[in-house]
mmCIF file of N, CA and C in Angstrom:
data_model
loop_
_atom_site.group_PDB
_atom_site.id
_atom_site.type_symbol
_atom_site.label_atom_id
_atom_site.label_comp_id
_atom_site.label_asym_id
_atom_site.label_seq_id
_atom_site.Cartn_x
_atom_site.Cartn_y
_atom_site.Cartn_z
ATOM 1 N N UNK M 1 -20.302 54.955 18.361
ATOM 2 C CA UNK M 1 -18.875 54.812 18.431
ATOM 3 C C UNK M 1 -18.460 53.674 19.364
ATOM 4 N N UNK M 2 -19.236 53.398 20.348
ATOM 5 C CA UNK M 2 -18.949 52.345 21.298
ATOM 6 C C UNK M 2 -18.967 50.978 20.639
ATOM 7 N N UNK M 3 -19.926 50.753 19.732
ATOM 8 C CA UNK M 3 -19.998 49.484 19.012
ATOM 9 C C UNK M 3 -18.796 49.301 18.091
ATOM 10 N N UNK M 4 -18.340 50.381 17.497
ATOM 11 C CA UNK M 4 -17.181 50.322 16.623
ATOM 12 C C UNK M 4 -15.929 49.933 17.416
ATOM 13 N N UNK M 5 -15.798 50.436 18.591
ATOM 14 C CA UNK M 5 -14.678 50.124 19.468
ATOM 15 C C UNK M 5 -14.694 48.635 19.878
ATOM 16 N N UNK M 6 -15.888 48.115 20.184
ATOM 17 C CA UNK M 6 -16.045 46.707 20.563
ATOM 18 C C UNK M 6 -15.665 45.808 19.391
ATOM 19 N N UNK M 7 -16.101 46.165 18.193
ATOM 20 C CA UNK M 7 -15.773 45.374 17.014
ATOM 21 C C UNK M 7 -14.271 45.379 16.742
ATOM 22 N N UNK M 8 -13.624 46.518 16.968
ATOM 23 C CA UNK M 8 -12.182 46.601 16.765
ATOM 24 C C UNK M 8 -11.458 45.684 17.756
ATOM 25 N N UNK M 9 -11.881 45.678 19.002
ATOM 26 C CA UNK M 9 -11.277 44.805 20.020
ATOM 27 C C UNK M 9 -11.499 43.340 19.659
ATOM 28 N N UNK M 10 -12.701 42.997 19.264
ATOM 29 C CA UNK M 10 -13.001 41.624 18.877
ATOM 30 C C UNK M 10 -12.167 41.202 17.664
ATOM 31 N N UNK M 11 -12.010 42.106 16.701
ATOM 32 C CA UNK M 11 -11.183 41.801 15.533
ATOM 33 C C UNK M 11 -9.729 41.568 15.907
ATOM 34 N N UNK M 12 -9.205 42.372 16.818
ATOM 35 C CA UNK M 12 -7.823 42.198 17.269
ATOM 36 C C UNK M 12 -7.663 40.872 17.992
ATOM 37 N N UNK M 13 -8.618 40.519 18.858
ATOM 38 C CA UNK M 13 -8.553 39.243 19.559
ATOM 39 C C UNK M 13 -8.595 38.078 18.603
ATOM 40 N N UNK M 14 -9.483 38.115 17.618
ATOM 41 C CA UNK M 14 -9.569 37.046 16.618
ATOM 42 C C UNK M 14 -8.296 36.977 15.791
ATOM 43 N N UNK M 15 -7.749 38.115 15.433
ATOM 44 C CA UNK M 15 -6.486 38.133 14.690
ATOM 45 C C UNK M 15 -5.359 37.499 15.472
ATOM 46 N N UNK M 16 -5.261 37.813 16.748
ATOM 47 C CA UNK M 16 -4.238 37.222 17.598
ATOM 48 C C UNK M 16 -4.437 35.711 17.736
ATOM 49 N N UNK M 17 -5.691 35.298 17.862
ATOM 50 C CA UNK M 17 -6.021 33.871 17.954
ATOM 51 C C UNK M 17 -5.588 33.126 16.687
ATOM 52 N N UNK M 18 -5.892 33.703 15.531
ATOM 53 C CA UNK M 18 -5.557 33.056 14.251
ATOM 54 C C UNK M 18 -4.046 32.976 14.039
ATOM 55 N N UNK M 19 -3.343 34.042 14.402
ATOM 56 C CA UNK M 19 -1.876 34.033 14.269
ATOM 57 C C UNK M 19 -1.279 32.974 15.200
ATOM 58 N N UNK M 20 -1.751 32.892 16.437
ATOM 59 C CA UNK M 20 -1.272 31.887 17.397
ATOM 60 C C UNK M 20 -1.557 30.484 16.879
ATOM 61 N N UNK M 21 -2.743 30.262 16.362
ATOM 62 C CA UNK M 21 -3.119 28.946 15.813
ATOM 63 C C UNK M 21 -2.197 28.578 14.653
ATOM 64 N N UNK M 22 -1.918 29.526 13.796
ATOM 65 C CA UNK M 22 -1.037 29.293 12.658
ATOM 66 C C UNK M 22 0.370 28.909 13.128
ATOM 67 N N UNK M 23 0.878 29.593 14.123
ATOM 68 C CA UNK M 23 2.210 29.292 14.659
ATOM 69 C C UNK M 23 2.254 27.896 15.270
ATOM 70 N N UNK M 24 1.236 27.521 16.023
ATOM 71 C CA UNK M 24 1.180 26.197 16.644
ATOM 72 C C UNK M 24 1.133 25.102 15.602
ATOM 73 N N UNK M 25 0.310 25.249 14.589
ATOM 74 C CA UNK M 25 0.211 24.241 13.524
ATOM 75 C C UNK M 25 1.543 24.114 12.779
ATOM 76 N N UNK M 26 2.210 25.241 12.524
ATOM 77 C CA UNK M 26 3.495 25.222 11.836
ATOM 78 C C UNK M 26 4.544 24.485 12.666
ATOM 79 N N UNK M 27 4.570 24.725 13.970
ATOM 80 C CA UNK M 27 5.536 24.050 14.847
ATOM 81 C C UNK M 27 5.289 22.546 14.822
ATOM 82 N N UNK M 28 4.032 22.121 14.921
ATOM 83 C CA UNK M 28 3.718 20.682 14.882
ATOM 84 C C UNK M 28 4.110 20.066 13.540
ATOM 85 N N UNK M 29 3.903 20.777 12.456
ATOM 86 C CA UNK M 29 4.262 20.274 11.131
ATOM 87 C C UNK M 29 5.765 20.056 11.022
ATOM 88 N N UNK M 30 6.567 21.007 11.483
ATOM 89 C CA UNK M 30 8.008 20.844 11.427
ATOM 90 C C UNK M 30 8.472 19.704 12.334
ATOM 91 N N UNK M 31 7.862 19.569 13.493
ATOM 92 C CA UNK M 31 8.223 18.491 14.416
ATOM 93 C C UNK M 31 7.908 17.124 13.781
ATOM 94 N N UNK M 32 6.740 16.994 13.177
ATOM 95 C CA UNK M 32 6.354 15.743 12.529
ATOM 96 C C UNK M 32 7.291 15.429 11.367
ATOM 97 N N UNK M 33 7.636 16.450 10.585
ATOM 98 C CA UNK M 33 8.510 16.237 9.441
ATOM 99 C C UNK M 33 9.885 15.764 9.890
ATOM 100 N N UNK M 34 10.434 16.348 10.937
ATOM 101 C CA UNK M 34 11.754 15.933 11.408
ATOM 102 C C UNK M 34 11.712 14.527 11.996
ATOM 103 N N UNK M 35 10.619 14.142 12.658
ATOM 104 C CA UNK M 35 10.494 12.795 13.202
ATOM 105 C C UNK M 35 10.357 11.761 12.106
ATOM 106 N N UNK M 36 9.559 12.037 11.106
ATOM 107 C CA UNK M 36 9.318 11.056 10.051
ATOM 108 C C UNK M 36 10.497 10.955 9.076
ATOM 109 N N UNK M 37 11.378 11.947 9.061
ATOM 110 C CA UNK M 37 12.526 11.917 8.145
ATOM 111 C C UNK M 37 13.409 10.700 8.427
ATOM 112 N N UNK M 38 13.603 10.358 9.695
ATOM 113 C CA UNK M 38 14.435 9.196 10.062
ATOM 114 C C UNK M 38 13.858 7.906 9.479
ATOM 115 N N UNK M 39 12.535 7.797 9.538
ATOM 116 C CA UNK M 39 11.888 6.586 9.035
ATOM 117 C C UNK M 39 11.913 6.531 7.510
ATOM 118 N N UNK M 40 11.808 7.685 6.881
ATOM 119 C CA UNK M 40 11.889 7.737 5.414
ATOM 120 C C UNK M 40 13.309 7.344 4.961
ATOM 121 N N UNK M 41 14.322 7.794 5.672
ATOM 122 C CA UNK M 41 15.698 7.421 5.345
ATOM 123 C C UNK M 41 15.912 5.907 5.537
ATOM 124 N N UNK M 42 15.356 5.358 6.609
ATOM 125 C CA UNK M 42 15.440 3.913 6.825
ATOM 126 C C UNK M 42 14.733 3.168 5.693
ATOM 127 N N UNK M 43 13.578 3.685 5.259
ATOM 128 C CA UNK M 43 12.841 3.069 4.162
ATOM 129 C C UNK M 43 13.646 3.073 2.861
ATOM 130 N N UNK M 44 14.358 4.153 2.595
ATOM 131 C CA UNK M 44 15.186 4.222 1.399
ATOM 132 C C UNK M 44 16.323 3.199 1.461
ATOM 133 N N UNK M 45 16.939 3.071 2.637
ATOM 134 C CA UNK M 45 18.000 2.079 2.833
ATOM 135 C C UNK M 45 17.443 0.664 2.628
ATOM 136 N N UNK M 46 16.304 0.374 3.244
ATOM 137 C CA UNK M 46 15.663 -0.932 3.147
ATOM 138 C C UNK M 46 15.317 -1.240 1.691
ATOM 139 N N UNK M 47 14.792 -0.266 0.980
ATOM 140 C CA UNK M 47 14.442 -0.460 -0.428
ATOM 141 C C UNK M 47 15.677 -0.743 -1.272
ATOM 142 N N UNK M 48 16.778 -0.036 -1.010
ATOM 143 C CA UNK M 48 17.989 -0.279 -1.808
ATOM 144 C C UNK M 48 18.549 -1.680 -1.555
ATOM 145 N N UNK M 49 18.480 -2.150 -0.328
ATOM 146 C CA UNK M 49 18.946 -3.510 -0.017
ATOM 147 C C UNK M 49 18.014 -4.568 -0.643
ATOM 148 N N UNK M 50 16.733 -4.280 -0.655
ATOM 149 C CA UNK M 50 15.780 -5.210 -1.314
ATOM 150 C C UNK M 50 16.043 -5.248 -2.803
ATOM 151 N N UNK M 51 16.380 -4.095 -3.375
ATOM 152 C CA UNK M 51 16.701 -4.053 -4.813
ATOM 153 C C UNK M 51 17.946 -4.899 -5.114
ATOM 154 N N UNK M 52 18.958 -4.787 -4.261
ATOM 155 C CA UNK M 52 20.164 -5.621 -4.415
ATOM 156 C C UNK M 52 19.814 -7.104 -4.327
ATOM 157 N N UNK M 53 18.980 -7.467 -3.360
ATOM 158 C CA UNK M 53 18.565 -8.855 -3.154
ATOM 159 C C UNK M 53 17.843 -9.387 -4.400
ATOM 160 N N UNK M 54 16.925 -8.591 -4.927
ATOM 161 C CA UNK M 54 16.155 -9.010 -6.124
ATOM 162 C C UNK M 54 17.105 -9.157 -7.313
ATOM 163 N N UNK M 55 18.008 -8.207 -7.488
ATOM 164 C CA UNK M 55 18.951 -8.277 -8.610
ATOM 165 C C UNK M 55 19.889 -9.472 -8.492
ATOM 166 N N UNK M 56 20.444 -9.669 -7.303
ATOM 167 C CA UNK M 56 21.409 -10.763 -7.106
ATOM 168 C C UNK M 56 20.775 -12.134 -7.271
ATOM 169 N N UNK M 57 19.502 -12.270 -6.927
ATOM 170 C CA UNK M 57 18.832 -13.569 -7.008
ATOM 171 C C UNK M 57 17.887 -13.691 -8.200
ATOM 172 N N UNK M 58 17.892 -12.688 -9.059
ATOM 173 C CA UNK M 58 17.076 -12.687 -10.268
ATOM 174 C C UNK M 58 15.597 -13.012 -9.958
ATOM 175 N N UNK M 59 15.049 -12.276 -9.014
ATOM 176 C CA UNK M 59 13.674 -12.520 -8.567
ATOM 177 C C UNK M 59 12.663 -11.546 -9.154
ATOM 178 N N UNK M 60 12.952 -10.990 -10.292
ATOM 179 C CA UNK M 60 12.099 -9.975 -10.883
ATOM 180 C C UNK M 60 10.698 -10.518 -11.157
ATOM 181 N N UNK M 61 9.670 -9.819 -10.694
ATOM 182 C CA UNK M 61 8.301 -10.248 -11.018
ATOM 183 C C UNK M 61 7.949 -9.887 -12.445
ATOM 184 N N UNK M 62 7.092 -10.703 -13.062
ATOM 185 C CA UNK M 62 6.617 -10.355 -14.385
ATOM 186 C C UNK M 62 5.470 -9.361 -14.257
ATOM 187 N N UNK M 63 4.974 -8.896 -15.361
ATOM 188 C CA UNK M 63 3.918 -7.898 -15.343
ATOM 189 C C UNK M 63 2.697 -8.436 -14.595
ATOM 190 N N UNK M 64 2.082 -7.587 -13.806
ATOM 191 C CA UNK M 64 0.900 -7.883 -12.973
ATOM 192 C C UNK M 64 1.187 -8.863 -11.849
ATOM 193 N N UNK M 65 2.448 -9.135 -11.560
ATOM 194 C CA UNK M 65 2.812 -9.956 -10.412
ATOM 195 C C UNK M 65 3.548 -9.088 -9.402
ATOM 196 N N UNK M 66 3.562 -9.538 -8.164
ATOM 197 C CA UNK M 66 4.337 -8.858 -7.142
ATOM 198 C C UNK M 66 5.089 -9.898 -6.335
ATOM 199 N N UNK M 67 6.210 -9.475 -5.775
ATOM 200 C CA UNK M 67 6.889 -10.320 -4.806
ATOM 201 C C UNK M 67 7.077 -9.514 -3.549
ATOM 202 N N UNK M 68 7.190 -10.211 -2.461
ATOM 203 C CA UNK M 68 7.345 -9.571 -1.150
ATOM 204 C C UNK M 68 8.715 -9.965 -0.610
ATOM 205 N N UNK M 69 9.547 -8.968 -0.339
ATOM 206 C CA UNK M 69 10.875 -9.197 0.250
ATOM 207 C C UNK M 69 10.771 -8.742 1.696
ATOM 208 N N UNK M 70 10.914 -9.697 2.611
ATOM 209 C CA UNK M 70 10.754 -9.359 4.036
ATOM 210 C C UNK M 70 12.102 -8.998 4.676
ATOM 211 N N UNK M 71 12.008 -8.408 5.823
ATOM 212 C CA UNK M 71 13.207 -8.105 6.607
ATOM 213 C C UNK M 71 14.001 -9.370 6.842
ATOM 214 N N UNK M 72 13.297 -10.453 7.182
ATOM 215 C CA UNK M 72 13.991 -11.708 7.472
ATOM 216 C C UNK M 72 14.728 -12.258 6.256
ATOM 217 N N UNK M 73 14.175 -12.049 5.047
ATOM 218 C CA UNK M 73 14.886 -12.466 3.821
ATOM 219 C C UNK M 73 16.236 -11.771 3.717
ATOM 220 N N UNK M 74 16.238 -10.487 4.017
ATOM 221 C CA UNK M 74 17.471 -9.699 3.896
ATOM 222 C C UNK M 74 18.453 -10.005 5.032
ATOM 223 N N UNK M 75 17.932 -10.247 6.240
ATOM 224 C CA UNK M 75 18.794 -10.586 7.372
ATOM 225 C C UNK M 75 19.409 -11.959 7.159
ATOM 226 N N UNK M 76 18.593 -12.934 6.762
ATOM 227 C CA UNK M 76 19.081 -14.309 6.557
ATOM 228 C C UNK M 76 20.125 -14.412 5.471
ATOM 229 N N UNK M 77 20.051 -13.519 4.487
ATOM 230 C CA UNK M 77 21.011 -13.557 3.367
ATOM 231 C C UNK M 77 22.095 -12.484 3.489
ATOM 232 N N UNK M 78 22.254 -11.930 4.683
ATOM 233 C CA UNK M 78 23.328 -10.971 4.994
ATOM 234 C C UNK M 78 23.306 -9.688 4.177
ATOM 235 N N UNK M 79 22.142 -9.209 3.827
ATOM 236 C CA UNK M 79 22.036 -7.919 3.154
ATOM 237 C C UNK M 79 21.900 -6.787 4.188
ATOM 238 N N UNK M 80 21.264 -7.086 5.305
ATOM 239 C CA UNK M 80 21.153 -6.128 6.416
ATOM 240 C C UNK M 80 21.357 -6.902 7.717
ATOM 241 N N UNK M 81 21.685 -6.172 8.755
ATOM 242 C CA UNK M 81 21.757 -6.792 10.076
ATOM 243 C C UNK M 81 20.480 -6.559 10.850
ATOM 244 N N UNK M 82 19.979 -5.345 10.795
ATOM 245 C CA UNK M 82 18.794 -4.990 11.575
ATOM 246 C C UNK M 82 18.225 -3.696 11.000
ATOM 247 N N UNK M 83 16.955 -3.436 11.268
ATOM 248 C CA UNK M 83 16.309 -2.171 10.949
ATOM 249 C C UNK M 83 16.022 -1.449 12.251
ATOM 250 N N UNK M 84 16.770 -0.379 12.518
ATOM 251 C CA UNK M 84 16.650 0.303 13.812
ATOM 252 C C UNK M 84 16.645 1.814 13.588
ATOM 253 N N UNK M 85 15.761 2.498 14.309
ATOM 254 C CA UNK M 85 15.738 3.958 14.372
ATOM 255 C C UNK M 85 15.683 4.357 15.831
ATOM 256 N N UNK M 86 16.681 5.094 16.298
ATOM 257 C CA UNK M 86 16.722 5.563 17.694
ATOM 258 C C UNK M 86 16.496 4.422 18.693
ATOM 259 N N UNK M 87 17.221 3.341 18.560
ATOM 260 C CA UNK M 87 17.095 2.152 19.411
ATOM 261 C C UNK M 87 15.717 1.501 19.342
ATOM 262 N N UNK M 88 14.968 1.787 18.316
ATOM 263 C CA UNK M 88 13.638 1.243 18.100
ATOM 264 C C UNK M 88 13.714 0.250 16.955
ATOM 265 N N UNK M 89 13.600 -1.025 17.259
ATOM 266 C CA UNK M 89 13.672 -2.073 16.242
ATOM 267 C C UNK M 89 12.422 -2.055 15.379
ATOM 268 N N UNK M 90 12.625 -2.222 14.089
ATOM 269 C CA UNK M 90 11.500 -2.162 13.140
ATOM 270 C C UNK M 90 11.341 -3.487 12.418
ATOM 271 N N UNK M 91 10.121 -3.752 12.017
ATOM 272 C CA UNK M 91 9.784 -4.856 11.133
ATOM 273 C C UNK M 91 9.408 -4.238 9.798
ATOM 274 N N UNK M 92 9.445 -5.030 8.758
ATOM 275 C CA UNK M 92 9.049 -4.463 7.476
ATOM 276 C C UNK M 92 9.185 -5.430 6.324
ATOM 277 N N UNK M 93 8.752 -4.949 5.188
ATOM 278 C CA UNK M 93 8.840 -5.700 3.933
ATOM 279 C C UNK M 93 8.782 -4.733 2.786
ATOM 280 N N UNK M 94 9.195 -5.196 1.618
ATOM 281 C CA UNK M 94 9.174 -4.392 0.404
ATOM 282 C C UNK M 94 8.376 -5.175 -0.628
ATOM 283 N N UNK M 95 7.393 -4.516 -1.221
ATOM 284 C CA UNK M 95 6.609 -5.114 -2.308
ATOM 285 C C UNK M 95 7.234 -4.666 -3.641
ATOM 286 N N UNK M 96 7.641 -5.640 -4.438
ATOM 287 C CA UNK M 96 8.259 -5.358 -5.730
ATOM 288 C C UNK M 96 7.239 -5.706 -6.809
ATOM 289 N N UNK M 97 6.996 -4.737 -7.699
ATOM 290 C CA UNK M 97 6.042 -4.971 -8.780
ATOM 291 C C UNK M 97 6.602 -4.410 -10.085
ATOM 292 N N UNK M 98 5.964 -4.784 -11.177
ATOM 293 C CA UNK M 98 6.373 -4.265 -12.473
ATOM 294 C C UNK M 98 5.160 -3.696 -13.182
ATOM 295 N N UNK M 99 5.250 -2.443 -13.532
ATOM 296 C CA UNK M 99 4.225 -1.820 -14.362
ATOM 297 C C UNK M 99 4.918 -1.370 -15.616
ATOM 298 N N UNK M 100 5.434 -0.161 -15.636
ATOM 299 C CA UNK M 100 6.278 0.256 -16.761
ATOM 300 C C UNK M 100 7.751 0.049 -16.428
ATOM 301 N N UNK M 101 8.041 0.008 -15.143
ATOM 302 C CA UNK M 101 9.370 -0.309 -14.644
ATOM 303 C C UNK M 101 9.184 -0.991 -13.286
ATOM 304 N N UNK M 102 10.261 -1.465 -12.716
ATOM 305 C CA UNK M 102 10.163 -2.117 -11.406
ATOM 306 C C UNK M 102 9.972 -1.068 -10.311
ATOM 307 N N UNK M 103 9.025 -1.338 -9.448
ATOM 308 C CA UNK M 103 8.702 -0.418 -8.337
ATOM 309 C C UNK M 103 8.927 -1.164 -7.034
ATOM 310 N N UNK M 104 9.513 -0.454 -6.093
ATOM 311 C CA UNK M 104 9.815 -1.002 -4.767
ATOM 312 C C UNK M 104 9.092 -0.154 -3.737
ATOM 313 N N UNK M 105 8.071 -0.713 -3.105
ATOM 314 C CA UNK M 105 7.266 0.010 -2.117
ATOM 315 C C UNK M 105 7.584 -0.552 -0.743
ATOM 316 N N UNK M 106 8.056 0.329 0.148
ATOM 317 C CA UNK M 106 8.507 -0.086 1.492
ATOM 318 C C UNK M 106 7.378 0.090 2.494
ATOM 319 N N UNK M 107 7.249 -0.891 3.391
ATOM 320 C CA UNK M 107 6.299 -0.820 4.498
ATOM 321 C C UNK M 107 7.076 -1.130 5.784
ATOM 322 N N UNK M 108 7.045 -0.188 6.720
ATOM 323 C CA UNK M 108 7.753 -0.331 7.974
ATOM 324 C C UNK M 108 6.799 -0.251 9.158
ATOM 325 N N UNK M 109 7.137 -0.972 10.209
ATOM 326 C CA UNK M 109 6.375 -0.918 11.449
ATOM 327 C C UNK M 109 7.388 -0.861 12.583
ATOM 328 N N UNK M 110 7.452 0.304 13.214
ATOM 329 C CA UNK M 110 8.360 0.494 14.336
ATOM 330 C C UNK M 110 7.493 0.832 15.550
ATOM 331 N N UNK M 111 8.111 1.067 16.691
ATOM 332 C CA UNK M 111 7.357 1.351 17.909
ATOM 333 C C UNK M 111 6.379 2.508 17.755
ATOM 334 N N UNK M 112 6.862 3.646 17.268
ATOM 335 C CA UNK M 112 6.034 4.858 17.178
ATOM 336 C C UNK M 112 5.613 5.175 15.762
ATOM 337 N N UNK M 113 6.017 4.366 14.810
ATOM 338 C CA UNK M 113 5.784 4.683 13.419
ATOM 339 C C UNK M 113 5.275 3.453 12.676
ATOM 340 N N UNK M 114 4.342 3.683 11.784
ATOM 341 C CA UNK M 114 3.840 2.584 10.935
ATOM 342 C C UNK M 114 3.483 3.157 9.584
ATOM 343 N N UNK M 115 3.950 2.520 8.519
ATOM 344 C CA UNK M 115 3.618 2.943 7.157
ATOM 345 C C UNK M 115 2.128 2.818 6.921
ATOM 346 N N UNK M 116 1.620 3.699 6.077
ATOM 347 C CA UNK M 116 0.213 3.597 5.696
ATOM 348 C C UNK M 116 -0.033 2.285 5.022
ATOM 349 N N UNK M 117 -1.145 1.653 5.302
ATOM 350 C CA UNK M 117 -1.584 0.385 4.723
ATOM 351 C C UNK M 117 -0.683 -0.784 5.096
ATOM 352 N N UNK M 118 0.080 -0.682 6.177
ATOM 353 C CA UNK M 118 0.998 -1.767 6.561
ATOM 354 C C UNK M 118 0.227 -3.083 6.775
ATOM 355 N N UNK M 119 -0.833 -3.048 7.597
ATOM 356 C CA UNK M 119 -1.582 -4.275 7.883
ATOM 357 C C UNK M 119 -2.234 -4.843 6.635
ATOM 358 N N UNK M 120 -2.766 -3.996 5.810
ATOM 359 C CA UNK M 120 -3.441 -4.460 4.578
ATOM 360 C C UNK M 120 -2.459 -5.177 3.659
ATOM 361 N N UNK M 121 -1.256 -4.629 3.515
ATOM 362 C CA UNK M 121 -0.273 -5.209 2.593
ATOM 363 C C UNK M 121 0.469 -6.398 3.224
ATOM 364 N N UNK M 122 0.425 -6.498 4.544
ATOM 365 C CA UNK M 122 1.139 -7.571 5.231
ATOM 366 C C UNK M 122 0.514 -8.934 4.940
ATOM 367 N N UNK M 123 -0.763 -8.966 4.670
ATOM 368 C CA UNK M 123 -1.498 -10.217 4.456
ATOM 369 C C UNK M 123 -1.178 -10.869 3.141
#
């Protein structure tokens, strides 16, 4: 009976550990989601302004081609003033391509945030 009691205590401890771990991971996930939401909204804004720039200047790429619309292109042509999140100035560009339709892929680099593959696509 003594071994059964030890196993019960160990099971309770492990259960408490797993529940605590689950709660901690959930808290971090929500925190990350709320932080990245600001950058995703900025990316949507940047993409819409790049779309306007491409449409206004008739810069549509043909199939299997891409064009790169930089932040400076949009600033110089008065489409945006700046890319800022929480007083954090951002750099970025939008890659425009055509497959079945025109696709606008945003890449941002801010102080604490960087889009996946930013350096690779920057070249």
